[in-house]
Short mmCIF file of C-alpha atoms in Angstrom, two decimals:
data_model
loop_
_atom_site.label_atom_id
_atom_site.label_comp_id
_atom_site.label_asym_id
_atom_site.label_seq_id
_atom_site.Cartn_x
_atom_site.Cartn_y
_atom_site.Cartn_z
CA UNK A 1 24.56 289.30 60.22
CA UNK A 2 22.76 291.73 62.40
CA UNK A 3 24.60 293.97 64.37
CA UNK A 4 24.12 295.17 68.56
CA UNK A 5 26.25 297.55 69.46
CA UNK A 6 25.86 298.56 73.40
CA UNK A 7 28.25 301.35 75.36
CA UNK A 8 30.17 301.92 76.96
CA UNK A 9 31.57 298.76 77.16
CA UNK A 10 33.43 298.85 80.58
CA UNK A 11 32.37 301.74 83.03
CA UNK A 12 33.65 302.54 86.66
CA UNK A 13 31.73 304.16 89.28
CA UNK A 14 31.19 305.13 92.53
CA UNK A 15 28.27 303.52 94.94
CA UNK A 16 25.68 305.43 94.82
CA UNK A 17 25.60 307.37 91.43
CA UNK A 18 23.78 306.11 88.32
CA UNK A 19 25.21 304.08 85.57
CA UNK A 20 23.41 304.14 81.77
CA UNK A 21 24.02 301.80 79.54
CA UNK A 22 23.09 302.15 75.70
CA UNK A 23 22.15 298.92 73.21
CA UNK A 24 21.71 299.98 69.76
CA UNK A 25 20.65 297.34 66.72
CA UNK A 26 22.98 299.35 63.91
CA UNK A 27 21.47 297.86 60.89
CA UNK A 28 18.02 296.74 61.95
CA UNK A 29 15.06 298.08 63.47
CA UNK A 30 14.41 296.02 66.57
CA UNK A 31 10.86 295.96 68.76
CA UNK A 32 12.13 293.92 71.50
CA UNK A 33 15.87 293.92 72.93
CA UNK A 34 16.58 291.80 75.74
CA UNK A 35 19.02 292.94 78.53
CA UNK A 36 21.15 290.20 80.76
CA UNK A 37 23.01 290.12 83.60
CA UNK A 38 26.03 287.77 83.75
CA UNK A 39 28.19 286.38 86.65
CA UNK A 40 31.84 285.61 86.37
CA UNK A 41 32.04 281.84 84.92
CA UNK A 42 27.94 281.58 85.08
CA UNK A 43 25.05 281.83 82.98
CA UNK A 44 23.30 284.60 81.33
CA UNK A 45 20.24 285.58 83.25
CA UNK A 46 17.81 287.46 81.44
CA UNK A 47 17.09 290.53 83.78
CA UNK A 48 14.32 291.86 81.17
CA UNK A 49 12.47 292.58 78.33
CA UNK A 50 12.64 295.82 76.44
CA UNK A 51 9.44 296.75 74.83
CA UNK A 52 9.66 299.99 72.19
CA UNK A 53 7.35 302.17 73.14
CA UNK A 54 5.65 300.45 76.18
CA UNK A 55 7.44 299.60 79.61
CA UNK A 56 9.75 296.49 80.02
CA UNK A 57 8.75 293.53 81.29
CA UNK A 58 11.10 292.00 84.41
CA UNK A 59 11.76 288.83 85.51
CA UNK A 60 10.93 287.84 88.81
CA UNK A 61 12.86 289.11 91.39
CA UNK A 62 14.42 292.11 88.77
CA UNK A 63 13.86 295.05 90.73
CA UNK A 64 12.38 297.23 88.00
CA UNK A 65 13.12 300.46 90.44
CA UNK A 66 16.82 299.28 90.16
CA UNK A 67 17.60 298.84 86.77
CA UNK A 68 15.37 300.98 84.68
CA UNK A 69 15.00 300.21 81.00
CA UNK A 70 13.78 303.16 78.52
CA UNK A 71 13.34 301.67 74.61
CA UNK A 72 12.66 305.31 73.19
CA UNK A 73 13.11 303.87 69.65
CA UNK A 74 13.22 301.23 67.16
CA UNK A 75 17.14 301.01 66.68
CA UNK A 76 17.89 302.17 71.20
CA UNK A 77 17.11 300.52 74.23
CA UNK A 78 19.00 301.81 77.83
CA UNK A 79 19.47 300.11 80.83
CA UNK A 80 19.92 302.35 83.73
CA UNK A 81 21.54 300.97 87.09
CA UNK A 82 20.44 303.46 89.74
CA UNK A 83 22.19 304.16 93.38
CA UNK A 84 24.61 301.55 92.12
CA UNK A 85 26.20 299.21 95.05
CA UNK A 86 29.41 296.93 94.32
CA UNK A 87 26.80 294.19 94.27
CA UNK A 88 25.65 295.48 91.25
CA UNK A 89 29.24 294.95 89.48
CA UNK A 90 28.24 292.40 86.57
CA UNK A 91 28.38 291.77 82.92
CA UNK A 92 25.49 293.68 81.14
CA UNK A 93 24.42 292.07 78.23
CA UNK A 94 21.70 292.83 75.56
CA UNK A 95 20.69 291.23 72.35
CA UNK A 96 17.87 291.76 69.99
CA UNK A 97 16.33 289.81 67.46
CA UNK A 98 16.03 291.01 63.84
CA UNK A 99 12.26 290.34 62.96
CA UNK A 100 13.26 289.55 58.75
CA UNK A 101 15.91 287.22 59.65
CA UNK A 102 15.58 283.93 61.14
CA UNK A 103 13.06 283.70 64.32
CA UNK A 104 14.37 282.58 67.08
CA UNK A 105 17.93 283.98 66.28
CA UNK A 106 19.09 287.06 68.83
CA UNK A 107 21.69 288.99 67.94
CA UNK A 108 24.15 290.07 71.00
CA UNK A 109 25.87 293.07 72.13
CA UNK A 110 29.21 292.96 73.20
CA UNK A 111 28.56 293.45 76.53
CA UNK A 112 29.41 296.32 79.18
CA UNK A 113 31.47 295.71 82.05
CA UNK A 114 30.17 297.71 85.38
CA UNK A 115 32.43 297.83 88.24
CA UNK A 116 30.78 299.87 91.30
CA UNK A 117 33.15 300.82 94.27
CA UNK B 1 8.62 277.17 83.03
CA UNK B 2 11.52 276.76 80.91
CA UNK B 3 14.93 275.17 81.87
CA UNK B 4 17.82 273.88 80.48
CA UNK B 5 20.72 271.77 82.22
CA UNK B 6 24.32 271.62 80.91
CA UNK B 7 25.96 268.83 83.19
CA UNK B 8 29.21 269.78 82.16
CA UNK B 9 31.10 272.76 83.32
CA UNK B 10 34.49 272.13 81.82
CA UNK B 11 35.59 269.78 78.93
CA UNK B 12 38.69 268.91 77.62
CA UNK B 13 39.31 267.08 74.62
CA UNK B 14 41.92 266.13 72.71
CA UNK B 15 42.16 267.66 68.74
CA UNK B 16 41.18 264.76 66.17
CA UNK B 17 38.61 263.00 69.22
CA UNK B 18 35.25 263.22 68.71
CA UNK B 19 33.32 266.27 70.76
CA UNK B 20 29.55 266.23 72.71
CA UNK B 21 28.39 268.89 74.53
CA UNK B 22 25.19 267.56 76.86
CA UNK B 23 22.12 269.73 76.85
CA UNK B 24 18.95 268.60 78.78
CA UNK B 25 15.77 270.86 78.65
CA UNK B 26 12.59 271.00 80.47
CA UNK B 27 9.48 272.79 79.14
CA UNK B 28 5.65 271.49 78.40
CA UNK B 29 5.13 272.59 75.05
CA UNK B 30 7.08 272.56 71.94
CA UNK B 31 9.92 273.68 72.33
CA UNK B 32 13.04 275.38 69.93
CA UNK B 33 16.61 274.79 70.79
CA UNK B 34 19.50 276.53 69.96
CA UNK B 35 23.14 276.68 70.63
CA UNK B 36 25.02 279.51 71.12
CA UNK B 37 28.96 279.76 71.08
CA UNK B 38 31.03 282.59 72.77
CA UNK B 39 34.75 282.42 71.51
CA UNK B 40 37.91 283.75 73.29
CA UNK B 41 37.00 287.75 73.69
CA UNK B 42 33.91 287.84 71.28
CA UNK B 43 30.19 288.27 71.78
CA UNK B 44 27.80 285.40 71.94
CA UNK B 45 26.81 284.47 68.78
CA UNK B 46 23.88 281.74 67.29
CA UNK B 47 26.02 278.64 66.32
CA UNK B 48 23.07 276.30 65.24
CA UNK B 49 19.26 275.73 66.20
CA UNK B 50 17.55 272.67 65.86
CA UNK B 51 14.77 273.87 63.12
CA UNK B 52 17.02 274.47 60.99
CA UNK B 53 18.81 271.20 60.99
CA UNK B 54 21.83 272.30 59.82
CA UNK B 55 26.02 271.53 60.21
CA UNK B 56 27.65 274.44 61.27
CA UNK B 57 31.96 274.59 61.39
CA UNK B 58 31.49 270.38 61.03
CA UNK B 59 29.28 270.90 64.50
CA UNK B 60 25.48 269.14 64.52
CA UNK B 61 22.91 268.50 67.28
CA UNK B 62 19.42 266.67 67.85
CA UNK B 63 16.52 267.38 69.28
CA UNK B 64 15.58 264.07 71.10
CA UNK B 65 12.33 264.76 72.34
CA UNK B 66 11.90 261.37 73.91
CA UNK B 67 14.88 262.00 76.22
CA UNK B 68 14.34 265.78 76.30
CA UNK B 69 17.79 266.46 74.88
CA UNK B 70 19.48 268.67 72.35
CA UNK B 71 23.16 267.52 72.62
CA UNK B 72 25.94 269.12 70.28
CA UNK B 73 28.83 266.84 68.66
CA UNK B 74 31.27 267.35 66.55
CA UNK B 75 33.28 264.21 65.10
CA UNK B 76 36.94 265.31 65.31
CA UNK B 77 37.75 268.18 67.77
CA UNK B 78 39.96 271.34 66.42
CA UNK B 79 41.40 273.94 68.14
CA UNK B 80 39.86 276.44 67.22
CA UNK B 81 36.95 274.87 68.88
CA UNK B 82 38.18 275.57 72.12
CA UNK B 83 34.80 278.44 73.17
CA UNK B 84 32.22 279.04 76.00
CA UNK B 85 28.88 277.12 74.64
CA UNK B 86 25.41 277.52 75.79
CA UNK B 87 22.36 275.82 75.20
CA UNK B 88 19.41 277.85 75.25
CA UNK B 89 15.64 277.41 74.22
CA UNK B 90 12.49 279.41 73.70
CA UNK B 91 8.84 278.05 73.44
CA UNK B 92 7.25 278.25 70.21
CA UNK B 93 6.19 282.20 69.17
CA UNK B 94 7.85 283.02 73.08
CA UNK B 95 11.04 285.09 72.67
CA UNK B 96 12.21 284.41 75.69
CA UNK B 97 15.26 282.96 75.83
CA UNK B 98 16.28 280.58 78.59
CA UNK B 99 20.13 279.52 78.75
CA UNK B 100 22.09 276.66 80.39
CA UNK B 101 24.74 277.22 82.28
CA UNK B 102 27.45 276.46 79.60
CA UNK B 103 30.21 274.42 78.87
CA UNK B 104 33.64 275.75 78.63
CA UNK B 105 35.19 273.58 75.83
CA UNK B 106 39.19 273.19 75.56
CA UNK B 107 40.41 271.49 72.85
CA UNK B 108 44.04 269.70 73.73
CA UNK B 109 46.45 270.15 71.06
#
């Protein structure tokens, strides 16, 4: 199958200073990547929608000033938590679906850990 | 606007018993359902989707469209079922993905 690779995959920092996180589709080229937050023991929220090439698109109530997303290119989207706050500690999550393989099917990253102080 | 319901936080059954997973879904046009299983440290990964109308590791589900359900069973449990499953659909030609809350699935030797 398709492959999402994201890093780091657990990152410490201190509140206020600015976390990136990377999401790269290794063996496909991939238009739209999807980045979501996740809660201990809850759902997946989708936070976003990474566009190559064009800004993302945020769910409501996503502050877009917070959590900047860059999709430079075809295989890299980043998610950038700014002035992080211990609030912000979550489960990062992005996925991306391969556009020759079966619609509807997204492909996930492993996930990056954030833990704010 | 999309949403799906998993009742069921937690379930715990025994190996050899018969498994379902309840997924209700709300959405006014057609929708496509998937489920998506996330095993003991692994990423989430597609497990089936209703299109396709498949059996994957012995595990099948319907879309009832009548009852607006998609619910996954499996007829005999096994152990290495025991995983973190979500439902999740998308509109037809929307990408965006809406998931359930999921089930956490423990499988009782």
């Amino acid at each position: 199958g398709a492959v999402v690779s994201q890093h780091p995959s657990w990152v410490i920092c201190k509140s206020g200073t600015s976390v990136k996180i990377e999401c790269r589709s290794l063996d496909f080229q991939a238009t739209t990547m999807f980045w979501y937050r996740q809660f201990p023991k809850q759902s997946l929220m989708l936070m976003a929608t990474s566009n190559e090439g064009s800004k993302a698109t945020y769910e409501q109530g996503v502050e877009k000033d917070k959590f900047l997303i860059n999709h430079a290119s075809l295989t890299l989207s980043t998610l950038t938590v700014t002035s992080a706050h211990p609030e912000d500690s979550s489960f990062y999550i992005c996925s991306a679906r391969a556009g020759d393989r079966v619609p509807g099917e997204l492909f996930f990253g492993e996930g990056s850990r954030l833990t704010v102080l | 606007a999309q949403r799906v319901t998993q009742p069921e936080k937690l379930l715990s059954v025994f190996k050899g018993a018969p498994v379902e997973l309840k997924c209700n879904y709300s959405y006014s046009g057609s929708p496509e359902l998937f489920w998506y299983v996330q095993y003991s440290r692994q990423r989430l990964q597609l497990l089936l989707r209703h299109i396709s109308r498949e059996s994957i590791k012995g595990f099948t589900a319907d879309l009832n469209k009548g009852e607006t359900s998609f619910h996954l069973k499996k007829p005999f449990a096994q152990e290495e079922d025991s995983a973190m499953y979500y439902c999740a659909l998308s509109g037809l030609g929307n990408e965006k993905l809406t998931f359930g809350t999921g089930t956490r699935l423990t499988i009782i030797p």
